[in-house]
Short mmCIF file of C-alpha atoms and ligand atoms in Angstrom, two decimals:
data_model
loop_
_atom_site.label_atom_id
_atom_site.label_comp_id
_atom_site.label_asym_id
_atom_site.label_seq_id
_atom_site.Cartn_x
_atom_site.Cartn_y
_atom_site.Cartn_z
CA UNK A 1 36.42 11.11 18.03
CA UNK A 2 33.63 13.68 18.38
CA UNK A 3 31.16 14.75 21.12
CA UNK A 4 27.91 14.62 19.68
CA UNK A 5 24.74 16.33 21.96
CA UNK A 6 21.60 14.20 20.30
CA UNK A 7 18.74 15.85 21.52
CA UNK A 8 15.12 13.61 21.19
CA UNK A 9 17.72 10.84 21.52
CA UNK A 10 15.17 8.45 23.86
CA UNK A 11 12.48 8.63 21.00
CA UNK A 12 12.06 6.28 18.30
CA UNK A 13 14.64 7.71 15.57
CA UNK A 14 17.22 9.68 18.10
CA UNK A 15 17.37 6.53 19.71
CA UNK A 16 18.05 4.30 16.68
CA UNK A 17 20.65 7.42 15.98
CA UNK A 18 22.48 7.06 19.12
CA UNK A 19 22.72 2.93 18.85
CA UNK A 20 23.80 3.33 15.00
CA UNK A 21 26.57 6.01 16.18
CA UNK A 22 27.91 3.70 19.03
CA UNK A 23 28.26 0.98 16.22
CA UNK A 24 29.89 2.68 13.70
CA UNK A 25 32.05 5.72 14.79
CA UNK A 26 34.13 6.19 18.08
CA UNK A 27 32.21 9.35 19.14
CA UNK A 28 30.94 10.07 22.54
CA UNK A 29 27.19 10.77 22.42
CA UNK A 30 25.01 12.81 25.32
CA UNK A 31 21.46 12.48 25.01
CA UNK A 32 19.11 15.50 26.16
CA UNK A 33 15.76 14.54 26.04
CA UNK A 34 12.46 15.81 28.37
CA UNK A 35 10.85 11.92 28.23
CA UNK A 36 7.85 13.22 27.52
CA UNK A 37 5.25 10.05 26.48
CA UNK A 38 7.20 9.48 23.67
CA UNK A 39 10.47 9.26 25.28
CA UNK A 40 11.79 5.62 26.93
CA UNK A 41 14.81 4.81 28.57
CA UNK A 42 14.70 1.43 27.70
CA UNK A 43 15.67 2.21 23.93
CA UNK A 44 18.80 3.18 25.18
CA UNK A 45 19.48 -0.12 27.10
CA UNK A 46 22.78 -1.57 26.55
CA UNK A 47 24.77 0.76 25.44
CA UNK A 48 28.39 1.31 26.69
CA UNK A 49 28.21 4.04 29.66
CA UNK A 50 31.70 5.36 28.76
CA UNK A 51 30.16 6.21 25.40
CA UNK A 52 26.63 7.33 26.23
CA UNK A 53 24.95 9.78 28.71
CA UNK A 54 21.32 10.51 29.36
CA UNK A 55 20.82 13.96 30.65
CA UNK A 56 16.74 14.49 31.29
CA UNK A 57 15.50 18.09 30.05
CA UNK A 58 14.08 20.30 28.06
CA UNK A 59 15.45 21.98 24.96
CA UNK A 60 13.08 24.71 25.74
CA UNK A 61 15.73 25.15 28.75
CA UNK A 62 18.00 27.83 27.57
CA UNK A 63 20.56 27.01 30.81
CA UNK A 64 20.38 23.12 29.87
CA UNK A 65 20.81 23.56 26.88
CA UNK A 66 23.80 26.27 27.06
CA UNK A 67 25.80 24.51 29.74
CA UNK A 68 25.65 21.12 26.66
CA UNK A 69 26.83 23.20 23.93
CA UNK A 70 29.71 24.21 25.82
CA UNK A 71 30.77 20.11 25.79
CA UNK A 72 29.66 19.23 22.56
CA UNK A 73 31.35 19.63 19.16
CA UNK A 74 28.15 19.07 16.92
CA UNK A 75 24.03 19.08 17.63
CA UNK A 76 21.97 16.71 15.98
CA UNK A 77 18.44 17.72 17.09
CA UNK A 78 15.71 15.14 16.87
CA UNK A 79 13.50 16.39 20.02
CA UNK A 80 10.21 17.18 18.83
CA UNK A 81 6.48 16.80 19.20
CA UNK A 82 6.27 14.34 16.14
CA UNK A 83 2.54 12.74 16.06
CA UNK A 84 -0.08 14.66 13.49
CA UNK A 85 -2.78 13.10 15.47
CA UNK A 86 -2.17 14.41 18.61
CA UNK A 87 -1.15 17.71 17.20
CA UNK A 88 -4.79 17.98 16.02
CA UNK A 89 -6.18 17.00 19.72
CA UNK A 90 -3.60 19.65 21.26
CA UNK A 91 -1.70 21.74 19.00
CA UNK A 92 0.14 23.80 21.92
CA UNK A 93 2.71 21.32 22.61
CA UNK A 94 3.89 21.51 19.43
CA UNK A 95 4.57 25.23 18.87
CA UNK A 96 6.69 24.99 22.17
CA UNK A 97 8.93 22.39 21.56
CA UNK A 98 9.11 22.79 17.86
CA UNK A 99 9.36 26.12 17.31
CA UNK A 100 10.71 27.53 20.56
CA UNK A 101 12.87 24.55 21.67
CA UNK A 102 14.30 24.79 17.94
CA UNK A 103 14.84 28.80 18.61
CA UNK A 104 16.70 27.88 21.55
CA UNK A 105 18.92 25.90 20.41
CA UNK A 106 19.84 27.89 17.50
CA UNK A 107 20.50 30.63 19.64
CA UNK A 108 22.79 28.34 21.52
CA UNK A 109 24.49 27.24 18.28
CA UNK A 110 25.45 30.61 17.32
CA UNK A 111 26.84 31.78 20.81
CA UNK A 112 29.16 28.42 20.75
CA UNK A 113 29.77 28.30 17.08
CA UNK A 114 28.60 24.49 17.46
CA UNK A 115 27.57 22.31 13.89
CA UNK A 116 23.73 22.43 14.10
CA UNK A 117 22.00 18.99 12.01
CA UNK A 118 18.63 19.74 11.76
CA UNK A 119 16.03 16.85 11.33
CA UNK A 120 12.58 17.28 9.84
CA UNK A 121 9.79 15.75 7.44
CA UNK A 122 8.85 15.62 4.08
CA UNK A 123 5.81 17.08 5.78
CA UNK A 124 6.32 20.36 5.38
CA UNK A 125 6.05 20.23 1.55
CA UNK A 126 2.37 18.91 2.13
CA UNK A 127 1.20 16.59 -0.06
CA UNK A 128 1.33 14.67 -3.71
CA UNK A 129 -1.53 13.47 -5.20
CA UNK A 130 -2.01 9.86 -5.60
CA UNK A 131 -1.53 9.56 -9.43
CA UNK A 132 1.27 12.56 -9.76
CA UNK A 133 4.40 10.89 -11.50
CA UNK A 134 6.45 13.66 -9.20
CA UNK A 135 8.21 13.48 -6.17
CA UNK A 136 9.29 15.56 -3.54
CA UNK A 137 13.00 18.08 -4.47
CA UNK A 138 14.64 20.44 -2.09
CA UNK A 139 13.33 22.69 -4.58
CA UNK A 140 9.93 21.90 -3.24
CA UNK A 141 7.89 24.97 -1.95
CA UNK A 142 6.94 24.88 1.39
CA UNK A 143 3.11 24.04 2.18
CA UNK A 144 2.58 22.24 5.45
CA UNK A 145 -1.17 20.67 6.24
CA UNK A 146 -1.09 20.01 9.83
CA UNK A 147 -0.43 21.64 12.89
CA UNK A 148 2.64 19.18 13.66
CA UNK A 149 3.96 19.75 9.86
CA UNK A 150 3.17 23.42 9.83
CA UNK A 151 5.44 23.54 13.24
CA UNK A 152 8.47 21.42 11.47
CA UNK A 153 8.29 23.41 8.44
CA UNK A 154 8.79 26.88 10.78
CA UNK A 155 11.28 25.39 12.63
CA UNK A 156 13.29 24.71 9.36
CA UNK A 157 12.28 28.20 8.46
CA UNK A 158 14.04 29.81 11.45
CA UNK A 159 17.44 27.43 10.47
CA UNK A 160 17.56 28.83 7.11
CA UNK A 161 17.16 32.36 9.23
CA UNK A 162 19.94 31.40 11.51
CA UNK A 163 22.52 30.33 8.85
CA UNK A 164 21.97 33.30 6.54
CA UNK A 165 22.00 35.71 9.47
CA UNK A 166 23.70 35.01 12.00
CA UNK A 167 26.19 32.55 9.97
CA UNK A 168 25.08 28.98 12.21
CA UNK A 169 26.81 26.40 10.57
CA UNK A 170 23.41 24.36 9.96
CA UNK A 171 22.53 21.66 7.82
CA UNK A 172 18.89 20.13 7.24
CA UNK A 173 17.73 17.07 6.09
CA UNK A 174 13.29 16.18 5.48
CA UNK A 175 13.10 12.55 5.67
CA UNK A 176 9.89 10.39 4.55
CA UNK A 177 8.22 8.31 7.06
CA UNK A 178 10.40 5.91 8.70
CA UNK A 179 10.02 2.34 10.52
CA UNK A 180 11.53 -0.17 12.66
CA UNK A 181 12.28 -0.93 16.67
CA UNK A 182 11.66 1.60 19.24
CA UNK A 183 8.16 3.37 17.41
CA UNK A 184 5.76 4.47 19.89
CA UNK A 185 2.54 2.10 19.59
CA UNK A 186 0.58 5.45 18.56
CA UNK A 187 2.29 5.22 15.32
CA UNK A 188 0.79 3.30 12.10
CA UNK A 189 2.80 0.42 12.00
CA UNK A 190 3.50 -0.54 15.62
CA UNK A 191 -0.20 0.46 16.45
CA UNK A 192 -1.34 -2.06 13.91
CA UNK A 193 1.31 -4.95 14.88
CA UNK A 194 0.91 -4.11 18.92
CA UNK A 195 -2.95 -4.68 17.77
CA UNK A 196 -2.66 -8.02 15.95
CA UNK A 197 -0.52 -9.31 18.92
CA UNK A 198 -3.20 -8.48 21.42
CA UNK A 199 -6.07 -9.85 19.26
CA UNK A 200 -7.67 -6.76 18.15
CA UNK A 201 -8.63 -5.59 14.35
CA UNK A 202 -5.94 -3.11 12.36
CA UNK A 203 -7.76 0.23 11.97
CA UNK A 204 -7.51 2.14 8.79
CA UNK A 205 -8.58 6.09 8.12
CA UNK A 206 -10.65 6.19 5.68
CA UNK A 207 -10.31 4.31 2.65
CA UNK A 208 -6.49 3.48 3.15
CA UNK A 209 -5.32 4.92 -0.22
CA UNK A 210 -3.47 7.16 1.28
CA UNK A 211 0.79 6.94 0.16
CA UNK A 212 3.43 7.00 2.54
CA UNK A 213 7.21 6.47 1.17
CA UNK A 214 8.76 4.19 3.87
CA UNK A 215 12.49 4.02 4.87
CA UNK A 216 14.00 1.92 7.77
CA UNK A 217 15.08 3.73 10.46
CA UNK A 218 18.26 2.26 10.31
CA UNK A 219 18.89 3.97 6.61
CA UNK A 220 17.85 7.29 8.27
CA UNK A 221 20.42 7.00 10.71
CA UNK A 222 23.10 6.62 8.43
CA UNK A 223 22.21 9.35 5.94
CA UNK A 224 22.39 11.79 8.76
CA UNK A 225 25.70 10.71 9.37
CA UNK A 226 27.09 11.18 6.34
CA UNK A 227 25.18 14.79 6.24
CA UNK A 228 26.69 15.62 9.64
CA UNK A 229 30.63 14.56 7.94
CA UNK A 230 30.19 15.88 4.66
CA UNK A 231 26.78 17.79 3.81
CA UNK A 232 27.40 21.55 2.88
CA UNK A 233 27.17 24.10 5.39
CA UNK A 234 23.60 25.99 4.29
CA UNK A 235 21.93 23.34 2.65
CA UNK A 236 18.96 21.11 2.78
CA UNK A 237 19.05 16.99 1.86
CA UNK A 238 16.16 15.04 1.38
CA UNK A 239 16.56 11.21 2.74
CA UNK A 240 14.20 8.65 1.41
CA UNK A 241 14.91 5.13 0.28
CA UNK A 242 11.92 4.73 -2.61
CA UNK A 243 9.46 2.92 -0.42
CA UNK A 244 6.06 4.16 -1.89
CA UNK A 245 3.10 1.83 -0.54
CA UNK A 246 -0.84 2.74 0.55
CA UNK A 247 -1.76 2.15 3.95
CA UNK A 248 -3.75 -0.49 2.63
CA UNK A 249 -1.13 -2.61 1.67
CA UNK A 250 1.09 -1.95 4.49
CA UNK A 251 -1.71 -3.28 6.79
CA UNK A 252 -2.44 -6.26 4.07
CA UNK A 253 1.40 -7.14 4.38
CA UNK A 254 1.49 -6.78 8.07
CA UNK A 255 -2.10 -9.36 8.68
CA UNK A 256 -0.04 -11.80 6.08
CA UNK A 257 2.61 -11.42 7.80
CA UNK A 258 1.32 -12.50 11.18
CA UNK A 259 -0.47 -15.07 9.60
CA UNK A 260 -4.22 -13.62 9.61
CA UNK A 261 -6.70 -12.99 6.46
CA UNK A 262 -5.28 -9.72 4.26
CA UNK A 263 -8.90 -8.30 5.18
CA UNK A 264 -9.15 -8.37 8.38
CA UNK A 265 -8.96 -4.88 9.36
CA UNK A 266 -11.35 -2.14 10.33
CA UNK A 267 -12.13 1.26 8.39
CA UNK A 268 -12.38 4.18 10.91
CA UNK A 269 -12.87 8.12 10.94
CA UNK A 270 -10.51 9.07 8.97
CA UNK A 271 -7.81 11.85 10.13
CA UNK A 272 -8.76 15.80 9.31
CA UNK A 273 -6.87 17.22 6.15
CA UNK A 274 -5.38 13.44 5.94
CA UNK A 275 -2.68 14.49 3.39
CA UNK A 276 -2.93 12.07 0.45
CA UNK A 277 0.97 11.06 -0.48
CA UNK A 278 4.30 12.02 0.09
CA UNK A 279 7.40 10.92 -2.15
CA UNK A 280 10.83 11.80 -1.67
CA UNK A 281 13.36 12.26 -4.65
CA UNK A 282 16.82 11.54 -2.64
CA UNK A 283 19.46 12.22 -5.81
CA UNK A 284 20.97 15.20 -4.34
CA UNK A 285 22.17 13.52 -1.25
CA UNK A 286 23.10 10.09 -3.14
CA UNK A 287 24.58 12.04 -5.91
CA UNK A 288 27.00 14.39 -3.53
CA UNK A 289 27.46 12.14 -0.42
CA UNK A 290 27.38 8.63 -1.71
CA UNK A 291 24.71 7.69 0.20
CA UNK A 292 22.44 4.52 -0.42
CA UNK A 293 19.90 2.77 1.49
CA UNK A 294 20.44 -0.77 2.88
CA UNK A 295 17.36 -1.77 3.91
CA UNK A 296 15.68 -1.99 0.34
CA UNK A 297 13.13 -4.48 1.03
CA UNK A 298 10.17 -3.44 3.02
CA UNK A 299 8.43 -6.95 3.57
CA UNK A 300 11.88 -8.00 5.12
CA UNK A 301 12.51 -4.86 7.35
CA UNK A 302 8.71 -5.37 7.80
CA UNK A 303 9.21 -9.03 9.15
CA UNK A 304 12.13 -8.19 11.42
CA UNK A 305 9.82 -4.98 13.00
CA UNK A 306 7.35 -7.68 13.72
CA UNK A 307 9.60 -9.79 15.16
CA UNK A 308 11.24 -7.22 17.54
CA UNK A 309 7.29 -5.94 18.96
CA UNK A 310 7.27 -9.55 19.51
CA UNK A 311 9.96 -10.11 21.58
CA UNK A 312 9.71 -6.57 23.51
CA UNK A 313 6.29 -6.72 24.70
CA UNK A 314 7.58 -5.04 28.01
CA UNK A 315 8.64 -2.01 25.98
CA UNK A 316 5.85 -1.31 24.65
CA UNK A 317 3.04 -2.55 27.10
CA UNK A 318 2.50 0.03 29.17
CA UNK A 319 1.91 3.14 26.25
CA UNK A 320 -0.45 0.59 24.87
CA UNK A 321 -3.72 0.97 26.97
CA UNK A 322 -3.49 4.89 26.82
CA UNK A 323 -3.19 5.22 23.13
CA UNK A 324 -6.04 2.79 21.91
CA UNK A 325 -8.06 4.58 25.05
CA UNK A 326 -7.08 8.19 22.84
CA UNK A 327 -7.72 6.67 19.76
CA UNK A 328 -11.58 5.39 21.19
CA UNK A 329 -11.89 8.20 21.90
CA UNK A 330 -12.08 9.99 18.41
CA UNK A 331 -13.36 7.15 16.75
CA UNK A 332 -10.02 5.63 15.48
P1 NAD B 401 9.31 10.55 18.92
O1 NAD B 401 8.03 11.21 19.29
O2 NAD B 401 9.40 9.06 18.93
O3 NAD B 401 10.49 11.08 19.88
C1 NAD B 401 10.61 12.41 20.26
C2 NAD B 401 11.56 12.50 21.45
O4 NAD B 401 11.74 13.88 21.79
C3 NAD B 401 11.03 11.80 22.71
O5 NAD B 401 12.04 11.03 23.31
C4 NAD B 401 10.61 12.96 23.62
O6 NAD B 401 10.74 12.66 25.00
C5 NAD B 401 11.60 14.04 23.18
N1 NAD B 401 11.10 15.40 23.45
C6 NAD B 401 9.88 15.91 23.14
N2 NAD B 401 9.79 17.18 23.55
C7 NAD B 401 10.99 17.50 24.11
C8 NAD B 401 11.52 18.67 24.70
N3 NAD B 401 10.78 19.79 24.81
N4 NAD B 401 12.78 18.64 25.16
C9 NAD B 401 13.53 17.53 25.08
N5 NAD B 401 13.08 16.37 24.55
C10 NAD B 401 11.82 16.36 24.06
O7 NAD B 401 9.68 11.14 17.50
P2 NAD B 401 10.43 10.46 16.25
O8 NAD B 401 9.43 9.78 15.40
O9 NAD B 401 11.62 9.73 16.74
O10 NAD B 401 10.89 11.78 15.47
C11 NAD B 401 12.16 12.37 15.75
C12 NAD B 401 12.39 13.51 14.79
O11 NAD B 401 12.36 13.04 13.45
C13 NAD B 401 11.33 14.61 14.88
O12 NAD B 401 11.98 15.86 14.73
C14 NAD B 401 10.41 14.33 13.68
O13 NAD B 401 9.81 15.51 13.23
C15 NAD B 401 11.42 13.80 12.69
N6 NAD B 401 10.89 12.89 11.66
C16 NAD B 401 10.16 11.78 12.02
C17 NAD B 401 9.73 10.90 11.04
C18 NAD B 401 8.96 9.63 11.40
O14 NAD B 401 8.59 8.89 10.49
N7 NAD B 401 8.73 9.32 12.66
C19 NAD B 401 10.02 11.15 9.69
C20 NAD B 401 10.75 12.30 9.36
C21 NAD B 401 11.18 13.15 10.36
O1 TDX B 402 -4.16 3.78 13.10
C1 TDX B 402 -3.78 4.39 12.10
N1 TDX B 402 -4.36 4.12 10.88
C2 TDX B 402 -4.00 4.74 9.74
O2 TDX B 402 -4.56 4.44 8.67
C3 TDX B 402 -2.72 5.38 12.14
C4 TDX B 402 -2.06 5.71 13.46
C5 TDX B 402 -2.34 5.98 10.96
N2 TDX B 402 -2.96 5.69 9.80
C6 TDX B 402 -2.49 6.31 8.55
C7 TDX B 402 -2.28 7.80 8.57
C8 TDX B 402 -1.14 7.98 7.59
O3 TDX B 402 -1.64 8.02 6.25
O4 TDX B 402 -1.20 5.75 8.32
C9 TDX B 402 -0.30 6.72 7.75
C10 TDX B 402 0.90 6.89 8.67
O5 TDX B 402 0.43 7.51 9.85
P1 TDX B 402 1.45 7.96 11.04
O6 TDX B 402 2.22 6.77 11.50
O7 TDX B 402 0.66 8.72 12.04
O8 TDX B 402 2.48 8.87 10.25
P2 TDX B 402 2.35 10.23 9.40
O9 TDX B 402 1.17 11.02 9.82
O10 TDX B 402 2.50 9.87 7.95
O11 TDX B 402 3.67 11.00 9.93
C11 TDX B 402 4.91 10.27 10.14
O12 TDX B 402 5.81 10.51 9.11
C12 TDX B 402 6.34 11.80 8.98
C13 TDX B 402 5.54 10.67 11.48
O13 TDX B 402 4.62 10.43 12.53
C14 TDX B 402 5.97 12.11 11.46
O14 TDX B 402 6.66 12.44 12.67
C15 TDX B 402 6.90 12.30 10.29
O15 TDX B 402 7.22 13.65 10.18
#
């Protein structure tokens, strides 16, 4: 048994974490997250209280976040500013809670001598183009587009500082984009489910050839596991479960899916510096660790995402109004 501090662990894939941890280890789990918008309590419904505590702050709070490393054994930090469309609306958020609130908590790590796992993006090696047979390495060089990527990739930055310096016992791992329950509706594929249910059109940017390589959160969850038990001390692992597909056939999936016309969808403004395609090459950490995904088909994992907006319309409800309101707003 371990004490695990999971900070960001009320947002979509901290929260997935924490339920995946209480199902298949004995480890105790504290959750510090701010519940910002993209933080909900209700994803952390149901689990056992002798396992699970929810402590609400910031990991910009040095005191916090000192007095949690003291009863933790390992960090697996998730907190984050994590939407590239708000991060071109407002980019401040981001360099405080990314790159400060990731300082901080190094800083922490070293003073307690704590294991540090690191989660980030694929992001921050910018982007593929669409007919480019390769794929994403850790050998990768950095070259972040957005403000929210170019905040990740700095944050990773000062990790690789901390460990060579300072001797943090860090890991890092850049996953691809993920899906499943618990994604905020501002997010591609709950926005475009949460829009079928209420009757309105799926909104692409732009032409929708843009490539995203999706894994299910659930996969995520369980590569970071096996990083946090057996990933070397130092080094970087890229998670991704070969799940290439355009935006346009994502939202064609989703309309079949729900029963509606492939083409019924809108074309909006499309996002600034939209990067085109990101791919992730995941041998390293299936070679070393063992790992493989379990969720390999996306229509499936698709179908039971669907499902689950379905049946927790109360989860989801309320962020609802506010983000098509934002997205009106821009044209999206
Ligand atoms: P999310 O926006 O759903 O959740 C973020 C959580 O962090 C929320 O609960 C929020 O309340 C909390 N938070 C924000 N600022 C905080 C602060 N200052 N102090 C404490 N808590 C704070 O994000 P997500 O999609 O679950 O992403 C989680 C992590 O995974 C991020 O680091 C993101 O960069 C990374 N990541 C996400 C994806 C993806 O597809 N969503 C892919 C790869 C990596
Ligand atoms: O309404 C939309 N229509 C649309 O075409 C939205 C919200 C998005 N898109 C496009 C933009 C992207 O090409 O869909 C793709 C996915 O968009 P997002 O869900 O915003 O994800 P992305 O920008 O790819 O970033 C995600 O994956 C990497 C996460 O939000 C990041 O936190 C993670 O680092």
């Amino acid at each position: 048994m371990a004490r695990l501090l999971v900070t960001g662990g009320a947002g979509f894939i901290g929260s997935n974490f924490v339920h995946h941890v209480v199902a298949n280890t004995d480890h105790h789990v504290t959750v510090l997250d701010k519940l910002t918008y993209a933080g909900n309590l209700a994803s952390l419904e149901g689990l056992p209280e002798d396992r699970v505590r929810f402590v609400q702050g910031d990991i910009c709070d040095a005191a916090i976040v000192d007095e949690l490393f003291d009863q933790a054994d390992s960090v697996v930090h998730y907190a984050a500013e994590s939407h590239n469309d708000n991060s071109l609306n407002d980019p401040r958020p981001f360099l405080d809670t990314n790159i400060i609130g990731t300082y901080v908590l190094l800083e922490a790590a070293r003073r307690h001598e704590t294991r540090y796992h690191h989660i980030s993006t694929d992001e921050v090696y910018g982007d593929l183009e669409l007919d480019d047979p390769e794929r994403f390495t850790e050998q990768t060089p950095y070259n972040p587009s957005s403000p929210y990527s170019s905040t990740k990739a700095g944050s990773d930055l000062l990790v690789r500082a901390w460990v060579r310096s300072f001797g943090v016992q860090a890991t890092i791992s850049n996953c691809s984009n993920n899906y499943g329950p618990y994604q905020h509706v501002e997010k591609f594929i709950p926005r475009q489910i949460t829009n079928v249910i209420r009757g309105i059109r799926p909104k692409l940017y732009g032409r929708g050839e843009n490539v995203r390589d999706w894994i299910h959160a659930e996969d995520h969850s369980s590569a970071v596991l096996a990083i946090l038990e057996g990933g070397r001390i130092g080094e970087t692992y890229l998670i991704g479960a070969d799940g290439e597909k355009n935006n346009k056939d994502v939202v064609a999936m989703i309309l079949r899916l729900m029963g509606l016309p492939e083409d019924a969808f809108d074309h909006v403004t499309d996002r600034a510096g939209h990067d085109l395609r990101y791919a992730i090459d995941s041998s390293k950490l299936r070679e070393e660790l063992g790992w493989e995904p379990r969720f390999g088909d996306f229509e499936a994992g698709l179908a039971d995402t669907i499902r689950w907006y379905r049946d927790h319309e109360s989860w989801w409800a309320d962020a609802k109004g506010a983000t098509e309101a934002f997205y009106a707003s821009k044209g999206q």
